Coordinates of C-alpha atoms and ligand atoms in Angstrom, one line a residue:
X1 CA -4.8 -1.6 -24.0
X2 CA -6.8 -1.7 -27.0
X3 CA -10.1 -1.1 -24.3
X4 CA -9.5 1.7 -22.7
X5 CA -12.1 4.6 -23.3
X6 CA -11.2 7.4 -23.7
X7 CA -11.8 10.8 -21.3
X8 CA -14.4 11.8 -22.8
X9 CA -16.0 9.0 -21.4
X10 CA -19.3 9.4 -19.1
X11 CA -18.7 8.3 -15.9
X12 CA -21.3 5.9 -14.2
X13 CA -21.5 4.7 -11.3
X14 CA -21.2 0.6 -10.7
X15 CA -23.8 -1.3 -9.8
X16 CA -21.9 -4.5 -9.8
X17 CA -18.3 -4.7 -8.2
X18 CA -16.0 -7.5 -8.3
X19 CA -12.9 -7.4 -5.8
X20 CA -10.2 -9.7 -5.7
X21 CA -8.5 -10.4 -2.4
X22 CA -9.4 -11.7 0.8
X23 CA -7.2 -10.4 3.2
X24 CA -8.0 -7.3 5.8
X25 CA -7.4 -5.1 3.1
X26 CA -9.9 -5.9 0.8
X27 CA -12.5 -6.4 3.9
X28 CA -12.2 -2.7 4.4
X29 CA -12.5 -2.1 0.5
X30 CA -15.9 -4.2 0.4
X31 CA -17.1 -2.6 3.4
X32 CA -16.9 0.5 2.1
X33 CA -18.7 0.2 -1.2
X34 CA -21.1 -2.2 0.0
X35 CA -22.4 0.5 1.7
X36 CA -22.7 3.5 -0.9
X37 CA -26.3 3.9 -2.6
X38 CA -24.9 3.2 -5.7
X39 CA -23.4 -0.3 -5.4
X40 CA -25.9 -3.1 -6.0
X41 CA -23.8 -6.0 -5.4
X42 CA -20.2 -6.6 -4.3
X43 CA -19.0 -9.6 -5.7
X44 CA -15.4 -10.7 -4.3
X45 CA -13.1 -13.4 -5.4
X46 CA -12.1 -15.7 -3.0
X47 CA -13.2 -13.6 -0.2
X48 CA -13.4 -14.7 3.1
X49 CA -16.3 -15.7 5.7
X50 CA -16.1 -12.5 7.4
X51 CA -16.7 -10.9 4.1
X52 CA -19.5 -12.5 2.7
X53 CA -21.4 -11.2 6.3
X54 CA -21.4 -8.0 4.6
X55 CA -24.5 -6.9 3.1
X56 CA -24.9 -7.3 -0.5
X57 CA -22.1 -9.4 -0.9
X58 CA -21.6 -12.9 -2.5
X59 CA -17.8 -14.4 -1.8
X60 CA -16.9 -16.4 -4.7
X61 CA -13.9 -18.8 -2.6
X62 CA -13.1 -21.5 -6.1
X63 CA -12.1 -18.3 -8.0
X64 CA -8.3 -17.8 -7.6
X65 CA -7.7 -14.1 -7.8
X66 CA -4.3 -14.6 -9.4
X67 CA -5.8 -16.7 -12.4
X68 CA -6.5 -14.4 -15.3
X69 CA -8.9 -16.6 -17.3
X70 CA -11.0 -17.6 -14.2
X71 CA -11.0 -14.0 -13.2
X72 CA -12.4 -13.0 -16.5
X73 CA -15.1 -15.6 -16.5
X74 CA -16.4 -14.5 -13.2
X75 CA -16.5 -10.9 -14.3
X76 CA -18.1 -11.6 -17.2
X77 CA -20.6 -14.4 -16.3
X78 CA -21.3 -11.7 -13.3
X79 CA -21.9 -8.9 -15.7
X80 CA -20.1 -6.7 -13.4
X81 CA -19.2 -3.3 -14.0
X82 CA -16.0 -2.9 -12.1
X83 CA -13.3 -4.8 -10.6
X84 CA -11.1 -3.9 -8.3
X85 CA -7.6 -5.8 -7.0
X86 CA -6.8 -5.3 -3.2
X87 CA -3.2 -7.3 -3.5
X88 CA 0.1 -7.0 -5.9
X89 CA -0.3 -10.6 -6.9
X90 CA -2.9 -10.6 -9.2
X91 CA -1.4 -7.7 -11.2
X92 CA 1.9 -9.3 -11.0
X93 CA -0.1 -12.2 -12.8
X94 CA -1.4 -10.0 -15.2
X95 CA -5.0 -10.5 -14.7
X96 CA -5.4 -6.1 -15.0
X97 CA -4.0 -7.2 -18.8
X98 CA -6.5 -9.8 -19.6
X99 CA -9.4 -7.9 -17.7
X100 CA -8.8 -4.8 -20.0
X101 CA -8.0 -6.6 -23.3
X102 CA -11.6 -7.8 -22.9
X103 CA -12.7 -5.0 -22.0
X104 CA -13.6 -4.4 -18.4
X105 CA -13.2 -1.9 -16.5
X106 CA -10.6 -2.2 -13.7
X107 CA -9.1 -0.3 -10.8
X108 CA -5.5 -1.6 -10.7
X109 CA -2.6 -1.2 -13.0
X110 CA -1.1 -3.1 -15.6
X111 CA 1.8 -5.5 -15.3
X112 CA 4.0 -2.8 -16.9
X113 CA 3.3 -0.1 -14.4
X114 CA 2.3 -2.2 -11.7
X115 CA 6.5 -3.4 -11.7
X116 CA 7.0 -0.5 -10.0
X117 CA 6.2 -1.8 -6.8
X118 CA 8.0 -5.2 -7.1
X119 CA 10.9 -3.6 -9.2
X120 CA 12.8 -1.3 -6.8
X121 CA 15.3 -0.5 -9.6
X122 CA 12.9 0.3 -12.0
X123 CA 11.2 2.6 -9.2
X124 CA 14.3 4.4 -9.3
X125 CA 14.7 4.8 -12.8
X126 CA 11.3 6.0 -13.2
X127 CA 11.2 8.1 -10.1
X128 CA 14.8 9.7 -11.9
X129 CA 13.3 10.4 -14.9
X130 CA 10.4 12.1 -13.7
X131 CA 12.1 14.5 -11.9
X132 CA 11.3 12.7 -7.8
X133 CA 13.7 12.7 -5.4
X134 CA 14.8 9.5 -3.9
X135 CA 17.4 8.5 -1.7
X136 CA 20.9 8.2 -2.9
X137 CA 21.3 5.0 -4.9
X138 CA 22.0 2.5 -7.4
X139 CA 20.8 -1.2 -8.8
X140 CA 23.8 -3.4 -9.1
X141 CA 24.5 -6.6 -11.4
X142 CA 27.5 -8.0 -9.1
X143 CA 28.6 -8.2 -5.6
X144 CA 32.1 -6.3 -5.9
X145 CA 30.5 -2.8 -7.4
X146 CA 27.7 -3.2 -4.8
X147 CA 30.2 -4.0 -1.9
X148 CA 32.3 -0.7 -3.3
X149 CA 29.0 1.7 -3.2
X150 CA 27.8 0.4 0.2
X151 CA 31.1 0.9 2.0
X152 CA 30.9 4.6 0.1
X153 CA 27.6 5.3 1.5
X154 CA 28.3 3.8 5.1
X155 CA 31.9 5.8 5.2
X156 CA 30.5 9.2 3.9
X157 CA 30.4 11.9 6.3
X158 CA 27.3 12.3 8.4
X159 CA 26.2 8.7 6.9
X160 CA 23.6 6.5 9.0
X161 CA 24.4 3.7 7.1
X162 CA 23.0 1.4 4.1
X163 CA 20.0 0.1 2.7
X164 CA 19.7 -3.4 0.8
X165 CA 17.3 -4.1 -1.8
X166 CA 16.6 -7.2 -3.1
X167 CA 14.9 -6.3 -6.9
X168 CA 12.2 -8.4 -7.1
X169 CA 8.8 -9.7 -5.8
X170 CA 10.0 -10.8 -2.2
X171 CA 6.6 -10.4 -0.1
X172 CA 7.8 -7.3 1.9
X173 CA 11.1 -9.3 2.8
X174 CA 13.6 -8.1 0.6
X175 CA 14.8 -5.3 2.5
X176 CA 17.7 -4.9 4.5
X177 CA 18.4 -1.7 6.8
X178 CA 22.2 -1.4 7.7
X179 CA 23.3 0.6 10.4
X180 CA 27.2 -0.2 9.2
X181 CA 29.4 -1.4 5.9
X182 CA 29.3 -4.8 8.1
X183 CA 26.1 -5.2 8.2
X184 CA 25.2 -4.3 4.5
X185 CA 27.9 -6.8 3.4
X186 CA 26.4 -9.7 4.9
X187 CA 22.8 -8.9 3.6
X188 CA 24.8 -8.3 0.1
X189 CA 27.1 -11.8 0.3
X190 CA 23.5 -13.6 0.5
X191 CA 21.7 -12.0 -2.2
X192 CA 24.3 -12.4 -4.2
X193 CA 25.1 -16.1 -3.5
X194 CA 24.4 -18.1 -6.4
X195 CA 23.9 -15.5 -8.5
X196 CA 25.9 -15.4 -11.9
X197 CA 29.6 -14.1 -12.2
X198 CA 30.8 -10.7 -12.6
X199 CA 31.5 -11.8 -16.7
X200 CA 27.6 -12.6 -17.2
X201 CA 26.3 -10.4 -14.9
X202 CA 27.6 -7.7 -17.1
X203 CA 25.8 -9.3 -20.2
X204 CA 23.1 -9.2 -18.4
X205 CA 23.2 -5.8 -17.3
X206 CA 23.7 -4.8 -21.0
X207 CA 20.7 -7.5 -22.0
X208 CA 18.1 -5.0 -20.1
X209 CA 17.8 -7.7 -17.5
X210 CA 16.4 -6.7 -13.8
X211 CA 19.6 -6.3 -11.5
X212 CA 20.0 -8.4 -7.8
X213 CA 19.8 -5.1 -5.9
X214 CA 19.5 -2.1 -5.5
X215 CA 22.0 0.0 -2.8
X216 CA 20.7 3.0 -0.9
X217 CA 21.8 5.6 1.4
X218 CA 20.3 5.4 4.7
X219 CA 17.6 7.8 5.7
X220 CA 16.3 8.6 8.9
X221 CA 12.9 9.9 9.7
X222 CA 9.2 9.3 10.4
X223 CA 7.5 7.7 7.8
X224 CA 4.4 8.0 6.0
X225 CA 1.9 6.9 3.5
X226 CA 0.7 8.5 0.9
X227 CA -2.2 7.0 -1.4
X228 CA -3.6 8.7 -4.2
X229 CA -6.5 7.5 -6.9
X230 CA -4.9 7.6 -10.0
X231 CA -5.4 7.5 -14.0
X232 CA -3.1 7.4 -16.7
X233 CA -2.8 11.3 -15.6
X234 CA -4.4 12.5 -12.5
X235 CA -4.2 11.5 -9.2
X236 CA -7.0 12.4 -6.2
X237 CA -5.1 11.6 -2.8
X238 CA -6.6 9.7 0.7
X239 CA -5.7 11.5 3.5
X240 CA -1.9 10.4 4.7
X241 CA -1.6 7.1 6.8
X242 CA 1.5 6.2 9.5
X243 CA 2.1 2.5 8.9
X244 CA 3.6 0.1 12.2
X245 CA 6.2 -2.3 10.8
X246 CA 7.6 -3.7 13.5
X247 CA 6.2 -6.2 15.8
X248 CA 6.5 -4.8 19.1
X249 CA 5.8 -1.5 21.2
X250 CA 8.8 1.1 20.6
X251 CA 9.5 0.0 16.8
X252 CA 10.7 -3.1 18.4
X253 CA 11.1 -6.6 16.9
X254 CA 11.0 -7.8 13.5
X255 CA 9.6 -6.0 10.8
X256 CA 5.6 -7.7 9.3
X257 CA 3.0 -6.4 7.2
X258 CA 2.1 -3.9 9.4
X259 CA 1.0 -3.7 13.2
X260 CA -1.5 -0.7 12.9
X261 CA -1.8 2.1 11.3
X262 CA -3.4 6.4 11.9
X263 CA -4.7 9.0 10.0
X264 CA -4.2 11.9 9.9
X265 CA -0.3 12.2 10.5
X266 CA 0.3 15.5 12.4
X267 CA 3.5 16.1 11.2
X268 CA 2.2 16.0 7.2
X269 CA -0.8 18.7 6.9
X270 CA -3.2 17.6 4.5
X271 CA -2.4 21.4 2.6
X272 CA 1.6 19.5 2.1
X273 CA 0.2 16.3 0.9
X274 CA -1.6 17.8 -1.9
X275 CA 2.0 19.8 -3.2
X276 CA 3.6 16.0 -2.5
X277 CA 0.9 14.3 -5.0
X278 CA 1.4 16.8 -7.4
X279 CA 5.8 16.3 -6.8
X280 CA 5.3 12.9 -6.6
X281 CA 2.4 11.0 -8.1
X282 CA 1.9 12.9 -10.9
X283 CA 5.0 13.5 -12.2
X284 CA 5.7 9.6 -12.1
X285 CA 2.1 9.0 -13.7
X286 CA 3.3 11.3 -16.3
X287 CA 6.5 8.9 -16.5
X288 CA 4.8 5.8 -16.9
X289 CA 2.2 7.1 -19.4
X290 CA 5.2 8.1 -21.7
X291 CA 6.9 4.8 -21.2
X292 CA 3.8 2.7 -22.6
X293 CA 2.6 1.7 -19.3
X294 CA -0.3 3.9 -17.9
X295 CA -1.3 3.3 -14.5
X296 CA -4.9 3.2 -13.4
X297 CA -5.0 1.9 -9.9
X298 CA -3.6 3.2 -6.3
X299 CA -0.2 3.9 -7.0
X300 CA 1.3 4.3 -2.7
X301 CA 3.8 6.3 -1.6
X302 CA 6.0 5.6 1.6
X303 CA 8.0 8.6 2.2
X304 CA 10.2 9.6 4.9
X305 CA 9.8 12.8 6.5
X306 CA 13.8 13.4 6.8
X307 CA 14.9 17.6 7.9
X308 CA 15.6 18.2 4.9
X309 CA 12.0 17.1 3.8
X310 CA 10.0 14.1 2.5
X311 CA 12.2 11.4 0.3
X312 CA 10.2 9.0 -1.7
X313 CA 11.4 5.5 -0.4
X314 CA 8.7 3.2 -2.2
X315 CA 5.9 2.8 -4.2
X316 CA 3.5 -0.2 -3.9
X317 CA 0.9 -0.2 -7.3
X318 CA -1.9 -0.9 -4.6
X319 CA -3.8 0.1 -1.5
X320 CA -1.5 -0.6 1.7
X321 CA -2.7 -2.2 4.6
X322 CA -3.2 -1.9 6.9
X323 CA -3.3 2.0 6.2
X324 CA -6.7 1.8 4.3
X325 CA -8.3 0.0 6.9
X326 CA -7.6 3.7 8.9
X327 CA -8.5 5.7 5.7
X328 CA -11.8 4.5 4.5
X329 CA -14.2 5.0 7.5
X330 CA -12.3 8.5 7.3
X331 CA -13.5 9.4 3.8
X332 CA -16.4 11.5 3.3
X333 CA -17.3 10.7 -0.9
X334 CA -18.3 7.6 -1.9
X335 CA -15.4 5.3 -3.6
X336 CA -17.4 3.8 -5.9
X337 CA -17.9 6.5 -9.5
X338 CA -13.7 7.4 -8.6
X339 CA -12.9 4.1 -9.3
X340 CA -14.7 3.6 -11.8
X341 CA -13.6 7.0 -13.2
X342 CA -10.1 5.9 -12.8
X343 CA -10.4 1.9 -14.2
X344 CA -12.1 4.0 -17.4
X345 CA -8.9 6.9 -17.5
X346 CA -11.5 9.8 -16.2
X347 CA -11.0 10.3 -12.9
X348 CA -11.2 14.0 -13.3
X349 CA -14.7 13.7 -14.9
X350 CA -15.9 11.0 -11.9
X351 CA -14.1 14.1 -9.0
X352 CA -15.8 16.5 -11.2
X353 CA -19.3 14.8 -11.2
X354 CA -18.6 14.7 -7.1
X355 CA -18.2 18.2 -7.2
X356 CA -14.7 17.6 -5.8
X357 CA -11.9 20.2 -6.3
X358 CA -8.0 19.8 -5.7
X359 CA -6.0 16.9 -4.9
X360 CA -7.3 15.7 -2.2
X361 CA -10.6 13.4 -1.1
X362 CA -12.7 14.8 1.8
X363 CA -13.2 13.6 5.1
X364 CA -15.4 13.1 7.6
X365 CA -13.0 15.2 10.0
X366 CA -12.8 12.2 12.2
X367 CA -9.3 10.8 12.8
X368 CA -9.0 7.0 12.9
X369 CA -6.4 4.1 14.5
X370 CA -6.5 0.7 13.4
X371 CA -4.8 -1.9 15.5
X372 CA -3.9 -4.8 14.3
X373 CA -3.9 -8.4 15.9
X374 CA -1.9 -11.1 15.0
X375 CA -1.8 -14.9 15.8
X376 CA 0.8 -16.5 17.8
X377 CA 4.2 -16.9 16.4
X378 CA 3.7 -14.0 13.5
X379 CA 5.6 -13.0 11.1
X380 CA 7.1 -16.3 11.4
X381 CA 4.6 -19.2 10.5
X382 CA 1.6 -18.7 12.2
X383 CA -0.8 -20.6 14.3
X384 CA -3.9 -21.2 12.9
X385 CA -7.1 -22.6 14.5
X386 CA -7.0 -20.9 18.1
X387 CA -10.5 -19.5 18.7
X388 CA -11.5 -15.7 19.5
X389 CA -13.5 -14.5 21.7
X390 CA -14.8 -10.8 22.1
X391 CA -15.4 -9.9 18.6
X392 CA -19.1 -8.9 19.3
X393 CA -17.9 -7.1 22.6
X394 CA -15.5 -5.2 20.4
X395 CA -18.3 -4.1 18.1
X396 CA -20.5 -2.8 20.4
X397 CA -17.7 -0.9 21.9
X398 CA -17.8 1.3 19.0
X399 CA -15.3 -0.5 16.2
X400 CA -15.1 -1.4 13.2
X401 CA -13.2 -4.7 12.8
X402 CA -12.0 -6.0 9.6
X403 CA -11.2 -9.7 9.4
X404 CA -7.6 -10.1 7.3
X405 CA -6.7 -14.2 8.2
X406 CA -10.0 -15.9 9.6
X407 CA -12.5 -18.7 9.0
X408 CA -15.4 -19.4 10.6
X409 CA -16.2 -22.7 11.7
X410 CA -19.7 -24.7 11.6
X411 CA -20.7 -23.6 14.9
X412 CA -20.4 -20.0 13.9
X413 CA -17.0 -19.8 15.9
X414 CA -14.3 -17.8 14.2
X415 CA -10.8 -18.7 14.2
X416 CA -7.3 -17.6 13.7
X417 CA -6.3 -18.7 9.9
X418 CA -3.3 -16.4 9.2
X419 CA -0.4 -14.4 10.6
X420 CA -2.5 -10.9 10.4
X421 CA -6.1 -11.7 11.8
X422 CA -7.8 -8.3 12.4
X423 CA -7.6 -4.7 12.3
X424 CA -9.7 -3.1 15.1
X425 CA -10.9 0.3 13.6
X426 CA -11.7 3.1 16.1
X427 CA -12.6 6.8 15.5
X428 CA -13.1 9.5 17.2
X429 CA -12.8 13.7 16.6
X430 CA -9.0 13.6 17.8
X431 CA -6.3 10.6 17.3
X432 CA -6.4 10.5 21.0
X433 CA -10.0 9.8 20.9
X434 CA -10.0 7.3 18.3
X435 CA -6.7 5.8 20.0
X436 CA -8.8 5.5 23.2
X437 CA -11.7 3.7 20.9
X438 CA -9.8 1.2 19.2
X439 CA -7.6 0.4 22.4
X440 CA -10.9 0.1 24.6
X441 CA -11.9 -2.7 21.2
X442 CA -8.7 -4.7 21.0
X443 CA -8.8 -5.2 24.7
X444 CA -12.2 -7.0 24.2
X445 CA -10.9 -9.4 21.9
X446 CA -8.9 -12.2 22.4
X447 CA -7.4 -15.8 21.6
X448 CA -4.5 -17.5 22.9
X449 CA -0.8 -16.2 21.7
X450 CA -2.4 -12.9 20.4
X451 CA -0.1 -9.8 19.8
X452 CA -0.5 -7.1 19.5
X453 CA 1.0 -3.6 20.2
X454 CA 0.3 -0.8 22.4
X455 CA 1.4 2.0 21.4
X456 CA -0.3 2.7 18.2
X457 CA -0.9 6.5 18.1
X458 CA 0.2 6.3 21.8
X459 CA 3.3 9.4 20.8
X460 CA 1.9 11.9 18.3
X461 CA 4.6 13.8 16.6
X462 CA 3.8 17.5 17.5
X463 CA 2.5 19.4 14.1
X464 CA 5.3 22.0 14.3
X465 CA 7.5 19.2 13.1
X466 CA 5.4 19.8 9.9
X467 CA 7.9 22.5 9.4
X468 CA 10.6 20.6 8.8
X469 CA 8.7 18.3 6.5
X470 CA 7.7 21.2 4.7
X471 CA 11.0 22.3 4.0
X472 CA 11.6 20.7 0.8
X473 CA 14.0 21.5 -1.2
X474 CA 12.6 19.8 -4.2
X475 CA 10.9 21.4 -7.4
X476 CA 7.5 21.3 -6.9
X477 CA 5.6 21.0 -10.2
X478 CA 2.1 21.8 -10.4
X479 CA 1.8 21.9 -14.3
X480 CA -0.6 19.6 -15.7
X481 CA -3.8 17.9 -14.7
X482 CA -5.9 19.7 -11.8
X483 CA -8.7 17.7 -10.4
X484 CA -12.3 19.4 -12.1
X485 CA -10.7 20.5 -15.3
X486 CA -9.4 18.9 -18.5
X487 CA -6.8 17.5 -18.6
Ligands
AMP1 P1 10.6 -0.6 1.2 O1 10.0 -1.9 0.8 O2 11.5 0.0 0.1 O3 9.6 0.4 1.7 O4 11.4 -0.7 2.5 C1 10.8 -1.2 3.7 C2 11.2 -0.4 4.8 O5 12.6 -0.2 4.8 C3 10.7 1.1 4.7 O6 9.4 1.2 5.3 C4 11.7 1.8 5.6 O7 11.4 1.6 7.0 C5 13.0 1.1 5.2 N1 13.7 1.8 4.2 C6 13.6 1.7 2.9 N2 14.4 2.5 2.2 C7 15.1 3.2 3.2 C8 16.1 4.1 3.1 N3 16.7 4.6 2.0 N4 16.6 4.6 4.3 C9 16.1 4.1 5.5 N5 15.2 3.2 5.6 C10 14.7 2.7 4.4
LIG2 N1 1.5 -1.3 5.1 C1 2.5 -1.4 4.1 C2 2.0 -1.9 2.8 O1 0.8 -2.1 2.5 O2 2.9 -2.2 2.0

């Protein structure tokens, strides 16, 4: 930590950018500052092919993003002012650590903070201690206590069932919605088999260790993500996201990364999501700080809008996607100086310098869907190798299509290489303009076992149901750091 300036700091813009990542995610990142006046080069590690077609940019594909010591020698042989990490894994690897120790600048938290995304228990505790509702729960050691608190939860009156953590880095797998005891006990039994015996899971409860699970009440609700730029203090929020998890039309099918994504989300008003940042994200910036872990990165929110009002049920330590792949084309202020501004622990000075005010980024005032398309047989292994066709058509239909799992071939063909293989981007001064736009794109495109779904943005919440949302019944803090002013 010994690097990191202080607020005082100047903030600058970057000239030179290095971004790890590859995947559709990180596509959207480089498009974005590749195109701000500011940015001189965009240098990404490994990148992809559809990447490196974006102007100014040089893909680095030898550099493993999760390897600390090659990371810093890119950086630093590249003389770059910034980097930035799209996915969890390099900050699980704590590349963020080396990349500060030595000085750089870097959007993306520690591995100390950044644990709140792959630690669900240590979510909790933090949320807990910082004052942010969550949904009824508890991280358990050993089956039998679990077993007892989910068939609590499932048999309480007015109870919608369970929900099964796994605590732990498990790839967006490791979570189990129960509608009965039944069902939670057979997601328990096989978290918990082959894990130690009641006698040493107790020592290693009192050791400090991470727990198997975590046991939750069951919400119910719409969901939503809420992303905010944060430093060690302050946090300056994207507009809210609706993610797609399941495969198929109707919240159908398995659950995946994500099958599309919209912004805004008329049933959480920008004017709510700024009181949520400063009930949510602050508070548990505030948290971390105090706990020797400061975060400087994205630091997501997935909330459920339940009656009684929004319930934090996540945080990621990262953009998600494919929500940004909807937010960026929305935003109206270049991403470049607030990253910076974060990475440096002055984001206030870098929204100041902006002339920005409150808690929120501006936008364009353009809504935006993003549908995403996925090769044959996703989320279980997918094909690779089948070619597309359309992508140009889709273009000049008015998208914007960000490449997440492709490779082009010698002939200039591109192929499928990975269970998420683009997000097709469309805007338009209504969602049911830019639904029209991106559906008019996707249906350009196309390989053999594509999927996709339908009904992205296809059944907007009406806004009154904002009312409900707004009803919480939370303490809403707003002491502390304001975007503009010291902190
Ligand atoms: P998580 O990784 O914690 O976000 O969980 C993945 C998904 O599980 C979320 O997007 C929700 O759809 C669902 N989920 C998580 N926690 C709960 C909860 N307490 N009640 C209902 N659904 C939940
Ligand atoms: N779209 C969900 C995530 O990025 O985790």
């Amino acid at each position: 930590m010994s690097s990191q300036a202080g607020s005082s700091q100047q903030v600058a813009g970057a000239a030179r950018v290095l971004v790890l990542g590859g995947g559709g995610r990180e596509h959207a990142l480089v498009w974005s500052l590749a195109r701000e006046a500011g940015v001189e080069a965009v240098i990404v590690a490994p990148g992809s092919d559809a990447i490196g077609e974006e102007p100014k940019v040089r893909c680095v594909p030898g550099v493993i993003a999760t390897d600390p010591a090659a990371v810093l020698a890119l950086a630093t042989a590249d003389d770059v002012d910034l980097v930035v990490v799209g996915p969890e894994a390099p900050l699980a690897a704590g590349v963020v650590d080396v990349l500060e120790e030595a000085g750089v600048p870097t959007f993306g938290p520690i591995r100390s903070a950044a644990r709140i995304e792959w630690s669900k228990a240590f979510c909790r505790e933090v949320a807990a201690a910082a004052g942010v509702r969550m949904a009824r729960g508890e991280a358990f050691w050993a089956l039998e206590p679990a077993l007892a608190f989910a068939r609590d939860l499932a048999a309480a009156p007015g109870s919608r069932g369970a929900v099964v953590k796994a605590d732990g880095l498990m790839a967006g797998k490791g979570v189990t919605v129960c509608d009965d005891f039944a069902r939670a006990e057979t997601a328990l039994r096989a978290l918990f088999a082959g894990a130690p015996a009641a006698a040493e899971a107790e020592a290693a409860r009192l050791a400090g260790r991470p727990p198997v699970v975590v046991v939750e009440e069951r919400l119910v609700g719409a969901e939503a993500s809420l992303i905010a730029l944060c430093d060690d203090h302050g946090a300056l929020a994207l507009p809210p996201a609706r993610d797609h998890k399941r495969l198929l039309d109707d919240d159908r099918g398995p659950n995946t990364g994500g099958m599309g994504a919209y912004s805004p989300v008329p049933d959480l008003p920008e004017s709510l999501c700024a009181t949520l940042v400063d009930m949510i994200h602050v508070p548990i910036l505030a948290e971390l700080t105090r706990r020797g872990a400061p975060f400087r990165g994205a630091l997501y929110a997935g909330l459920m809008l339940t009656p009684e009002g929004p319930v934090l049920i996540e945080c990621n330590a990262r953009f998600g996607d494919p929500e940004v792949q909807a937010l960026l084309p929305r935003l109206a202020v270049p991403l470049g100086p607030l990253l910076l501004g974060a990475a440096l622990g002055d984001l206030a000075g870098a929204a100041a310098e902006l002339g920005l005010v409150g808690r929120m980024l501006p936008t364009t005032g353009d809504a935006a869907v993003a549908i995403v398309l996925a090769a044959a047989n996703y989320p279980e292994t997918p094909r690779k190798g089948d070619p597309i066709g359309g992508l140009a058509e889709a273009a000049r239909a008015g998208a914007t299509v960000f490449h997440a799992g492709t490779v082009r071939g010698a002939d200039g063909q591109y192929r499928t290489n990975g269970g998420r293989v683009l997000s097709v981007v469309g805007l338009g001064s209504t969602l049911a303009a830019a639904r029209a736009n991106a559906e008019k794109a996707a249906d350009k495109v196309t390989w053999e076992g594509m999927q996709r779904r339908h009904d992205i943005a296809a059944r907007l919440p009406a806004a009154a149901d904002a009312k409900a949302a707004a009803a919480s019944p939370a303490p809403i803090s707003t002491a502390g750091w304001e975007v503009g002013k010291p902190a």
